PDB file of C-alpha atoms in Angstrom:
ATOM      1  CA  UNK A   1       3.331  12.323 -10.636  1.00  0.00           C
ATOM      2  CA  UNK A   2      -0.535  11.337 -11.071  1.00  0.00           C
ATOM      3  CA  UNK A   3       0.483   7.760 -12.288  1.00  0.00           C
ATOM      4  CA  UNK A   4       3.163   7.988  -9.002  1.00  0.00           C
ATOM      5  CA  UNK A   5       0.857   8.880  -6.248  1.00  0.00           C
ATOM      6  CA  UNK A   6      -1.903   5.954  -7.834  1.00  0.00           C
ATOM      7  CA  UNK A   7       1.105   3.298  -6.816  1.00  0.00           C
ATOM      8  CA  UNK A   8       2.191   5.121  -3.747  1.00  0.00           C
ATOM      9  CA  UNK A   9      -1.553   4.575  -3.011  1.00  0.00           C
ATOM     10  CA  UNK A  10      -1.544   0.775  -4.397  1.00  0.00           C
ATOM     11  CA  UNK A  11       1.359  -0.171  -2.374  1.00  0.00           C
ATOM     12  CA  UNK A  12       0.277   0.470   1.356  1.00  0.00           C
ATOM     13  CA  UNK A  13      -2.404   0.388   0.676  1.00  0.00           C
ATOM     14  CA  UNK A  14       0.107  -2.063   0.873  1.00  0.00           C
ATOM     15  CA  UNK A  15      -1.428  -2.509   2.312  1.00  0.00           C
ATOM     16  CA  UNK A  16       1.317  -7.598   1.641  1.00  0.00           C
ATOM     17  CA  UNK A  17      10.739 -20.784   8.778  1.00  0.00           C
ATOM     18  CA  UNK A  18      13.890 -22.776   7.921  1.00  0.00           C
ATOM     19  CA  UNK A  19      16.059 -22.447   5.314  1.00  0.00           C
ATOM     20  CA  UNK A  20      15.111 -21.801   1.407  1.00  0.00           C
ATOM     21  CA  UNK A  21      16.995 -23.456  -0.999  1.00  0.00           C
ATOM     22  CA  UNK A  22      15.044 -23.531  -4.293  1.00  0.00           C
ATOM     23  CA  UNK A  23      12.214 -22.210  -2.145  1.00  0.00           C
ATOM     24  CA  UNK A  24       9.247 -23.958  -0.096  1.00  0.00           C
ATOM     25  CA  UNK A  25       5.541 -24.308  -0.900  1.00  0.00           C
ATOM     26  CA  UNK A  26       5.109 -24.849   2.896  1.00  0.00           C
ATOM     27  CA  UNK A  27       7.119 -21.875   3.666  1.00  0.00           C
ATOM     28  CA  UNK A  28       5.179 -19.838   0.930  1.00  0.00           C
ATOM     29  CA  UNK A  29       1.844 -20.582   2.042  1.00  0.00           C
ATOM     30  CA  UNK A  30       2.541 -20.029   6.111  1.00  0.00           C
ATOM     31  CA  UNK A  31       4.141 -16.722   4.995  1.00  0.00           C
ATOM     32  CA  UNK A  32       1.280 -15.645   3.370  1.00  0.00           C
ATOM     33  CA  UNK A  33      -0.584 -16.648   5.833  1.00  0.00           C
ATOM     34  CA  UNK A  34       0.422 -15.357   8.758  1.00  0.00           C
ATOM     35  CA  UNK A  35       1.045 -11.823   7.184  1.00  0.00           C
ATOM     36  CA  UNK A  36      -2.438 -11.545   5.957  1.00  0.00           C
ATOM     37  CA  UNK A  37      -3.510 -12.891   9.823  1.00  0.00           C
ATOM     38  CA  UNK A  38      -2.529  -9.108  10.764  1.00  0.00           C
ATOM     39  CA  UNK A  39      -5.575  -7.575   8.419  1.00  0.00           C
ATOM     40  CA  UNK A  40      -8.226  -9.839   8.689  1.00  0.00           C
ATOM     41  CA  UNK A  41     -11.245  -9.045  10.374  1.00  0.00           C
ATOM     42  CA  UNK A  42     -11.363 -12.439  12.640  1.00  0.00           C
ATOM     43  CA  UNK A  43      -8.174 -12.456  13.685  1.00  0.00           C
ATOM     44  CA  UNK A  44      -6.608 -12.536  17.290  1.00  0.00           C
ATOM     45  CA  UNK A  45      -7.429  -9.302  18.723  1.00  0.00           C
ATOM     46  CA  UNK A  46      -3.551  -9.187  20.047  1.00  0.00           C
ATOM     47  CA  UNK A  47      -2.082  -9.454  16.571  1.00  0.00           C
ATOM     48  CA  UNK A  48      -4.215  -7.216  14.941  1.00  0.00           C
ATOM     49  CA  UNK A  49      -2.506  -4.420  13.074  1.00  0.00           C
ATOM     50  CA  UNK A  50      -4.971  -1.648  13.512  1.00  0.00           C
ATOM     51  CA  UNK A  51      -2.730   1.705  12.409  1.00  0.00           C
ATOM     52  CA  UNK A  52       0.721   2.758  11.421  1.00  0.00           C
ATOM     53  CA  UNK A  53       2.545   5.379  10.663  1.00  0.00           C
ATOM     54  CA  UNK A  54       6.680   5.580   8.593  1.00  0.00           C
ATOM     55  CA  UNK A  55       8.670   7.219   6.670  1.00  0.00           C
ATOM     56  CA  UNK A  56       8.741   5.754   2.743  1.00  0.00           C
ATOM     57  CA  UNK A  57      11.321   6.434   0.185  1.00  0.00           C
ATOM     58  CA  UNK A  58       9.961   6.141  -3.302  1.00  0.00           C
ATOM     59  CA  UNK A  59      11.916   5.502  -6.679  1.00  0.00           C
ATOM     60  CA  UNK A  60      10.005   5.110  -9.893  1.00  0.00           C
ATOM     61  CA  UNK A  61      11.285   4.600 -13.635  1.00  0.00           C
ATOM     62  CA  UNK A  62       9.247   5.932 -16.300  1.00  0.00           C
ATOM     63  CA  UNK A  63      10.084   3.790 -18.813  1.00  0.00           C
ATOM     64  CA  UNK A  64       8.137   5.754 -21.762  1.00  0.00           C
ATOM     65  CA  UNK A  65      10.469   8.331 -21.006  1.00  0.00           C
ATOM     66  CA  UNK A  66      13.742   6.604 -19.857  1.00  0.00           C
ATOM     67  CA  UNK A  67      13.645   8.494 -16.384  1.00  0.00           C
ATOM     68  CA  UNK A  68      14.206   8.157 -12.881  1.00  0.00           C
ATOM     69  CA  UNK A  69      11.805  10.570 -10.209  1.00  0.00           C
ATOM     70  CA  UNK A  70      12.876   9.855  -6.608  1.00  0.00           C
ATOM     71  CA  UNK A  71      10.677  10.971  -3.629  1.00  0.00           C
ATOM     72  CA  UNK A  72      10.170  10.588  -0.053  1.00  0.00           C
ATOM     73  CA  UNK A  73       7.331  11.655   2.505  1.00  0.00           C
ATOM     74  CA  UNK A  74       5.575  10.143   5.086  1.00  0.00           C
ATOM     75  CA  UNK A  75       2.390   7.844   5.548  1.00  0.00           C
ATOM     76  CA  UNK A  76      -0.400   7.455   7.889  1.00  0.00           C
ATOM     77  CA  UNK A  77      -3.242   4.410   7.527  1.00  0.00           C
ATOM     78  CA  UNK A  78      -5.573   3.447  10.071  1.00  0.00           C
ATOM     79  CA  UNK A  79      -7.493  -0.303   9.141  1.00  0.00           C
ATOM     80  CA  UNK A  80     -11.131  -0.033   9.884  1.00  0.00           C
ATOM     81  CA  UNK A  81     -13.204  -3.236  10.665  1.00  0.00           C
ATOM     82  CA  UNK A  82     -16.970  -3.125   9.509  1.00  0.00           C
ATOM     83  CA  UNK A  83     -18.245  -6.528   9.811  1.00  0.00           C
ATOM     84  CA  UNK A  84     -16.061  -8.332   7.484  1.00  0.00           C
ATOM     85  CA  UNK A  85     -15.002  -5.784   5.454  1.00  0.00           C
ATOM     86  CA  UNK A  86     -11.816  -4.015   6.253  1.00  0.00           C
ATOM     87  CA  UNK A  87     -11.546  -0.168   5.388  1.00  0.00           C
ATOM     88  CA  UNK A  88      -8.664   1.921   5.503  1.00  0.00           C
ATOM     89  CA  UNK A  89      -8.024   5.373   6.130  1.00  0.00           C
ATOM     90  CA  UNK A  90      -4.848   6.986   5.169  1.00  0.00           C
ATOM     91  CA  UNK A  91      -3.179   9.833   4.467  1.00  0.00           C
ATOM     92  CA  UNK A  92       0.320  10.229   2.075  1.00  0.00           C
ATOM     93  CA  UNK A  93       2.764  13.422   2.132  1.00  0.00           C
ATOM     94  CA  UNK A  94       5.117  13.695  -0.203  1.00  0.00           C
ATOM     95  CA  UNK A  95       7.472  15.945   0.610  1.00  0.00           C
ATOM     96  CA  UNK A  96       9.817  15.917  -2.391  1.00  0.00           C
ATOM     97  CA  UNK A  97      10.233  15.998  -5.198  1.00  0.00           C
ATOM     98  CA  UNK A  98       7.150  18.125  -4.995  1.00  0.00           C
ATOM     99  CA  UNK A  99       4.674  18.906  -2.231  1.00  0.00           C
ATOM    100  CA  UNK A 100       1.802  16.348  -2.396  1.00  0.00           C
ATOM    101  CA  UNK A 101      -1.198  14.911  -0.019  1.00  0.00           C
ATOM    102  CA  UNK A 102      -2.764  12.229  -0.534  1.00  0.00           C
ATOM    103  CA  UNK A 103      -5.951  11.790   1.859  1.00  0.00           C
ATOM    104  CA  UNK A 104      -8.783   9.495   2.793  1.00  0.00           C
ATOM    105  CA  UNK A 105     -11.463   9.698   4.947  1.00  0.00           C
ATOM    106  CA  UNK A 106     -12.712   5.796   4.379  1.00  0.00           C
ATOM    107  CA  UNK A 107     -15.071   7.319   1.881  1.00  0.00           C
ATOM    108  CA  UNK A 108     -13.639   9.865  -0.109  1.00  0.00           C
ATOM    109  CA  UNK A 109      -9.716  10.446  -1.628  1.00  0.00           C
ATOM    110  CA  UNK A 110      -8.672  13.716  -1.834  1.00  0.00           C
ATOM    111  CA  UNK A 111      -5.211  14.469  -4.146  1.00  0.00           C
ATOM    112  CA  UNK A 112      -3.960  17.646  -3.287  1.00  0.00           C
ATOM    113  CA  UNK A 113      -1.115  19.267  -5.678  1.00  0.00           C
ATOM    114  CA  UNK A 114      -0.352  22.614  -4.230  1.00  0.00           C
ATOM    115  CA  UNK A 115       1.759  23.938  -7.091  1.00  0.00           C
ATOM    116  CA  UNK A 116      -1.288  23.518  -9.289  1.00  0.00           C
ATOM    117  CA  UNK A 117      -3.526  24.645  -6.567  1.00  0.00           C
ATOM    118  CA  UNK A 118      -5.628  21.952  -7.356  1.00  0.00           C
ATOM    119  CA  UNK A 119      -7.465  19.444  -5.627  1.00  0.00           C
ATOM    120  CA  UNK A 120      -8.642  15.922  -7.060  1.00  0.00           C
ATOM    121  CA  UNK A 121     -11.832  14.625  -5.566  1.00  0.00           C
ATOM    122  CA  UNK A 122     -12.897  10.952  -5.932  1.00  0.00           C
ATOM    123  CA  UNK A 123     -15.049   8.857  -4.389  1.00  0.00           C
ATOM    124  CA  UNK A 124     -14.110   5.512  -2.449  1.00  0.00           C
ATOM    125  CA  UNK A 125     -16.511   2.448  -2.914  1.00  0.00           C
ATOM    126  CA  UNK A 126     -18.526   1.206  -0.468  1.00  0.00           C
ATOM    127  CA  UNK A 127     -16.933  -2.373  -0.149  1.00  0.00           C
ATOM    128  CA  UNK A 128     -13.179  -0.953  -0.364  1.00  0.00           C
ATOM    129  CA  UNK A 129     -12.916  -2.158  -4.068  1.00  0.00           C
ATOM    130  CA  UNK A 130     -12.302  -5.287  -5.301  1.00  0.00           C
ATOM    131  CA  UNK A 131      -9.776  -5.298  -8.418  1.00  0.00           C
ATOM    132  CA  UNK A 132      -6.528  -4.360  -8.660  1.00  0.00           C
ATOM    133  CA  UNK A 133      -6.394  -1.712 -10.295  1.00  0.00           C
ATOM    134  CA  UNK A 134      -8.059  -0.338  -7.450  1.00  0.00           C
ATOM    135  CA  UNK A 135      -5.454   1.612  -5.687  1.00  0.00           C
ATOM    136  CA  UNK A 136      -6.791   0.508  -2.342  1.00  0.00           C
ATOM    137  CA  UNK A 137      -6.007  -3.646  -3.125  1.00  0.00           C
ATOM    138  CA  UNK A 138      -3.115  -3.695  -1.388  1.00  0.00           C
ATOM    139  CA  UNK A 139      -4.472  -1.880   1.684  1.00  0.00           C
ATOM    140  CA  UNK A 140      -7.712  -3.806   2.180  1.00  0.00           C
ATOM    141  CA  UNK A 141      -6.384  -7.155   0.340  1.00  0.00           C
ATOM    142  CA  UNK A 142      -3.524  -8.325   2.681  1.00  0.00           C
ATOM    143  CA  UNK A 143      -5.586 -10.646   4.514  1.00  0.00           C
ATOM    144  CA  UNK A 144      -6.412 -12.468   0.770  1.00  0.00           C
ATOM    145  CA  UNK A 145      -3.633 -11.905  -1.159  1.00  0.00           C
ATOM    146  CA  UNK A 146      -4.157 -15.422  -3.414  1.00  0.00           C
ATOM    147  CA  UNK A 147      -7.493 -14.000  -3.680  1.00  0.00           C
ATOM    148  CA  UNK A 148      -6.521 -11.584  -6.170  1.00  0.00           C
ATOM    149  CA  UNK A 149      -3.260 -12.542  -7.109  1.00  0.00           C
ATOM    150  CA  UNK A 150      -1.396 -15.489  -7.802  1.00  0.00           C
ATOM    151  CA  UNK A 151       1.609 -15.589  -5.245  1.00  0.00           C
ATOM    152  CA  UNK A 152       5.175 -17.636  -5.817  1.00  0.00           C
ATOM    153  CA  UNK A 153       8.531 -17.044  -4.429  1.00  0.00           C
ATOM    154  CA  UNK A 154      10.433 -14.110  -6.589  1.00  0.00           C
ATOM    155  CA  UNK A 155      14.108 -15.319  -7.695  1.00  0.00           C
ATOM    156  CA  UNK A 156      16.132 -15.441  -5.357  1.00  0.00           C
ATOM    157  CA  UNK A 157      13.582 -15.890  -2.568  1.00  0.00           C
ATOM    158  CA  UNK A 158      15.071 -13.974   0.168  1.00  0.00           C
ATOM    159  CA  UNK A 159      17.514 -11.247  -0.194  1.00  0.00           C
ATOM    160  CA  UNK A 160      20.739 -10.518   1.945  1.00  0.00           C
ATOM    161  CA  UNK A 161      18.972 -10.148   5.014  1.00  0.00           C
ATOM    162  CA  UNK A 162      16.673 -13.095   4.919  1.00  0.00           C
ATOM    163  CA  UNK A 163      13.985 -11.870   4.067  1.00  0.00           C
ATOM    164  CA  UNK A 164      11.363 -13.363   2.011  1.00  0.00           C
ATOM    165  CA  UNK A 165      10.706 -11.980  -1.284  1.00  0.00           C
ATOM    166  CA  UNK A 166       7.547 -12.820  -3.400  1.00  0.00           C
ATOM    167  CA  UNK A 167       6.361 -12.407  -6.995  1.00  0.00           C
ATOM    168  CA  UNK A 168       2.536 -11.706  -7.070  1.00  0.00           C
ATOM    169  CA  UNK A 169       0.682 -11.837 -10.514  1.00  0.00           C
ATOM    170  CA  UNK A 170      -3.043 -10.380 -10.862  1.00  0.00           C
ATOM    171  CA  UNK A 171      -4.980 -13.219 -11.730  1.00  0.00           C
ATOM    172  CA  UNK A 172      -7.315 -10.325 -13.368  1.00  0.00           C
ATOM    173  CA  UNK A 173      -5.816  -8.230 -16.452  1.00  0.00           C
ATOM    174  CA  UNK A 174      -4.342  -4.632 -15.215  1.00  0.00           C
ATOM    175  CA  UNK A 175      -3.934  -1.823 -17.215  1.00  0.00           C
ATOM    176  CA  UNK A 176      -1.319  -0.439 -14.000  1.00  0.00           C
ATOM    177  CA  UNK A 177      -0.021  -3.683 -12.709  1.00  0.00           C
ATOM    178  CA  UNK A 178       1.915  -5.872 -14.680  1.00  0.00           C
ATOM    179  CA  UNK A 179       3.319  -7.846 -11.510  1.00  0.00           C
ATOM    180  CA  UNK A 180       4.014  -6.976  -8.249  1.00  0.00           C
ATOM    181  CA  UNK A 181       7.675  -7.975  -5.523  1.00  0.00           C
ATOM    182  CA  UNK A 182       6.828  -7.707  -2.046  1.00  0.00           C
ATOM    183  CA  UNK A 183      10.327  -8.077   0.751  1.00  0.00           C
ATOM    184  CA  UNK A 184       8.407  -9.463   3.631  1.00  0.00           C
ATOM    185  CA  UNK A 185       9.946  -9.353   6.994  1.00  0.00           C
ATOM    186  CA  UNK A 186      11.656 -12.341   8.012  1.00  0.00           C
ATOM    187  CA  UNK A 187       9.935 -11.679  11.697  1.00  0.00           C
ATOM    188  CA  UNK A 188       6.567 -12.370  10.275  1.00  0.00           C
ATOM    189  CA  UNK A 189       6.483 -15.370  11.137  1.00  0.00           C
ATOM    190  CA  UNK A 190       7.357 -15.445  14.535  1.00  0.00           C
ATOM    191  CA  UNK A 191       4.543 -12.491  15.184  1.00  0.00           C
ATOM    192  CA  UNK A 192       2.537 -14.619  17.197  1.00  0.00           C
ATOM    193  CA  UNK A 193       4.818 -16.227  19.668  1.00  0.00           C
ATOM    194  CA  UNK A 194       6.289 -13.136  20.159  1.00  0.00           C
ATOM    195  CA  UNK A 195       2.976 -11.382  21.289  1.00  0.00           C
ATOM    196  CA  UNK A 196       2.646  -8.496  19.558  1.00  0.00           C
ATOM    197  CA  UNK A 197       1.846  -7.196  15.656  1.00  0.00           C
ATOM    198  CA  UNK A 198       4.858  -6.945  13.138  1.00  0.00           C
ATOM    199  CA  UNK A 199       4.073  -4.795   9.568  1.00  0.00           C
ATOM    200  CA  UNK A 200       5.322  -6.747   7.079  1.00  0.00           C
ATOM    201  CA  UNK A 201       5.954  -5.025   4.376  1.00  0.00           C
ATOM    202  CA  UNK A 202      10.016  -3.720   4.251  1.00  0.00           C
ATOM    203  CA  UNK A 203      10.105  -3.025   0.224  1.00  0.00           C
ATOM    204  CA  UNK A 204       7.249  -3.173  -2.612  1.00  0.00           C
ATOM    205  CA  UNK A 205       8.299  -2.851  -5.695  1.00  0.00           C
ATOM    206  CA  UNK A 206       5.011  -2.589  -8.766  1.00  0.00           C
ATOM    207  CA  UNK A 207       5.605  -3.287 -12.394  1.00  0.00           C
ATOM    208  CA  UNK A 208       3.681  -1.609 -14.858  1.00  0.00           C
ATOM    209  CA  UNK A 209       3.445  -0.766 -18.592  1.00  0.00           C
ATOM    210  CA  UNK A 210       6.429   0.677 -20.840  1.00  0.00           C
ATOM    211  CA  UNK A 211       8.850  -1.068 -18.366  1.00  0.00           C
ATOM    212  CA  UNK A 212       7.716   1.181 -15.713  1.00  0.00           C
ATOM    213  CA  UNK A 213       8.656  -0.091 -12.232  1.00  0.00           C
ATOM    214  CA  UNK A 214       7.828   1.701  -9.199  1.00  0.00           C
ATOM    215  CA  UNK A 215       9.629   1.119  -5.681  1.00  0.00           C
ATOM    216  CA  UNK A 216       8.757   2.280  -2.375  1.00  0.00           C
ATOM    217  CA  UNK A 217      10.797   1.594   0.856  1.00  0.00           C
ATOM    218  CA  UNK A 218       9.344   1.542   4.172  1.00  0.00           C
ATOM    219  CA  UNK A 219      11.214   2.684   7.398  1.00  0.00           C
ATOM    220  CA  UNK A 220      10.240   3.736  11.133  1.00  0.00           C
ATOM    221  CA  UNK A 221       7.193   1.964  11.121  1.00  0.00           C
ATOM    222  CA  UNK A 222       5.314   2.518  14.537  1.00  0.00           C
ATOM    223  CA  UNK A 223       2.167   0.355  15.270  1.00  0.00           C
ATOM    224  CA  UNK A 224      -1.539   0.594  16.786  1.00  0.00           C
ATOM    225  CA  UNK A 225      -0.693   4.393  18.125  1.00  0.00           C
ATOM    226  CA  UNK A 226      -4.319   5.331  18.059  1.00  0.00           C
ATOM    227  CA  UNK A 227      -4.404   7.551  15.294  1.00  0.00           C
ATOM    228  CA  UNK A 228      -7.159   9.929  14.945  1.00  0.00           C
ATOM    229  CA  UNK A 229      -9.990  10.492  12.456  1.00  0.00           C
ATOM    230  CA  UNK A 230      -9.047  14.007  12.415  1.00  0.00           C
ATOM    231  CA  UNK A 231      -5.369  12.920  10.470  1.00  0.00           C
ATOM    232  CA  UNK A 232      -7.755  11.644   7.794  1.00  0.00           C
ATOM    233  CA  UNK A 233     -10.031  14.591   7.669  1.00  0.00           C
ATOM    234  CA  UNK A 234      -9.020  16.656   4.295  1.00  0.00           C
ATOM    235  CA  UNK A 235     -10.186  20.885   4.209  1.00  0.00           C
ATOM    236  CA  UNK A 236     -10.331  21.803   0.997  1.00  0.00           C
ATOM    237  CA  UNK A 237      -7.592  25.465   1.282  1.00  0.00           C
ATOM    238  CA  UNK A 238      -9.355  28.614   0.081  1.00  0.00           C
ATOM    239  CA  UNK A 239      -8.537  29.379  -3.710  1.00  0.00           C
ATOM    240  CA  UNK A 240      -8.290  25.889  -4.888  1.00  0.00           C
ATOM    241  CA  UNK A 241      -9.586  24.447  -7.336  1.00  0.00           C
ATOM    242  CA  UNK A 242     -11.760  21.364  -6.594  1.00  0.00           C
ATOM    243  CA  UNK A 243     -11.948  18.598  -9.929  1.00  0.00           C
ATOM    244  CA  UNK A 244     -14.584  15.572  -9.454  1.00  0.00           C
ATOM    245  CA  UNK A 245     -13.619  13.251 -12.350  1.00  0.00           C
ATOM    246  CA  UNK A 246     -16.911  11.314 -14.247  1.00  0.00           C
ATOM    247  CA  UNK A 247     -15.411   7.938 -13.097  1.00  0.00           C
ATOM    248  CA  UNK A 248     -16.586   5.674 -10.337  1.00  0.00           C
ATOM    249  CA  UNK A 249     -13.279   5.082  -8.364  1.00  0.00           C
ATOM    250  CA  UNK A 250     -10.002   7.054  -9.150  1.00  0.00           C
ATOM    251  CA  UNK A 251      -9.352  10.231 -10.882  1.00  0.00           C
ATOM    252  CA  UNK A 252      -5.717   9.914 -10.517  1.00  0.00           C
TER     253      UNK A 252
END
């Protein structure tokens, strides 16, 4: 499950026009666009994402093992804006297969396993990470993805609901990400003309080592609620043990 919640992490933190017939560069580069519009720090106050909460469903293949683990939980992330950096908060529950929480303040990330009465304790860098094998690209990288990742359409390039589907390739080596699928809502790019913030991610889907693939599905997705700092605030339960890994970003 350590290797799980790292993606689960990865893929909020993904936080990712006419008709397609063998695909459009246009196309490509306006959907990109306009769904990284929603994170960055300059852009129109009224189509800002700035929190959001849903339900996930998670489905991950070990592939060094030849086994499916399914899960499902909720998540919480609220997008900080610092200048021109652009800091999440979040918090992950799992609530199957096995109780986990996964929680940050904007500066530290707590992993809580409660059937090992354990908790993981790692700190969060000051400029949200850069690489991706940070598990935080997704979440502060939406507004660049070709910054860190070389973007195409995936084959075909929408799926049965019209929805666009891309292939994203770290333009860095990863020893977790092999490639990446995102399904991006079809109503992304009609987000401005309709007035009001759309999350785009629907389905992300990360490809890792041994054949490893890791999907997560998200659903009920509710916008710019106002979440709280308290939701990201993590108390350490009596009678657990606390482990602070000798690394600089993730002890997962």
């Amino acid at each position: 499950m350590k290797y799980i919640s790292c993606l689960a992490v990865l893929l909020v933190l993904l936080l990712t026009t006419g008709a397609l017939a063998n695909g459009s560069e246009e196309i490509l580069n306006q959907v990109v666009q306009d769904l990284g519009q929603q994170f960055r720090t300059d852009g129109a106050p009224g189509s800002a994402i700035k929190d959001l909460q849903a339900d996930f469903r998670q489905q991950a293949y070990l592939g060094s093992l030849d086994r499916v683990e399914e899960g499902h939980g909720r998540v919480a992330v609220r997008f900080d804006r610092r200048g021109q950096q652009l800091q999440p908060r979040f918090r992950w529950e799992y609530l199957a297969p096995s109780v986990q929480q996964i929680v940050s303040d904007g500066r530290t990330v707590w992993v809580y396993l409660p059937e090992n009465q354990q908790v993981i304790e790692s700190p969060l860098p000051a400029d949200g990470g850069d690489g991706v094998d940070d598990p935080l690209a997704f979440l502060t990288g939406l507004g660049q993805l070709s910054r860190r990742f070389s973007v195409a359409w995936a084959s075909p390039a929408r799926d049965s609901e019209g929805h666009y589907r891309l292939l994203l390739t770290p333009r860095q080596p990863s020893a977790i990400v092999e490639r990446l699928e995102l399904v991006i809502d079809r109503a992304v790019l009609a987000h401005e003309d309709q007035g009001h913030p759309v999350y785009p991610v629907k389905v992300a889907t990360v490809f890792g080592p041994s054949d490893s693939r890791t999907t997560i599905t998200f659903g009920n997705v509710r916008l710019n609620q106002g979440l709280p700092d308290s939701l990201f605030d993590f108390k350490v339960p009596e009678g657990v043990e606390v482990v602070r890994p000798d690394q600089q970003l993730f002890g997962f």
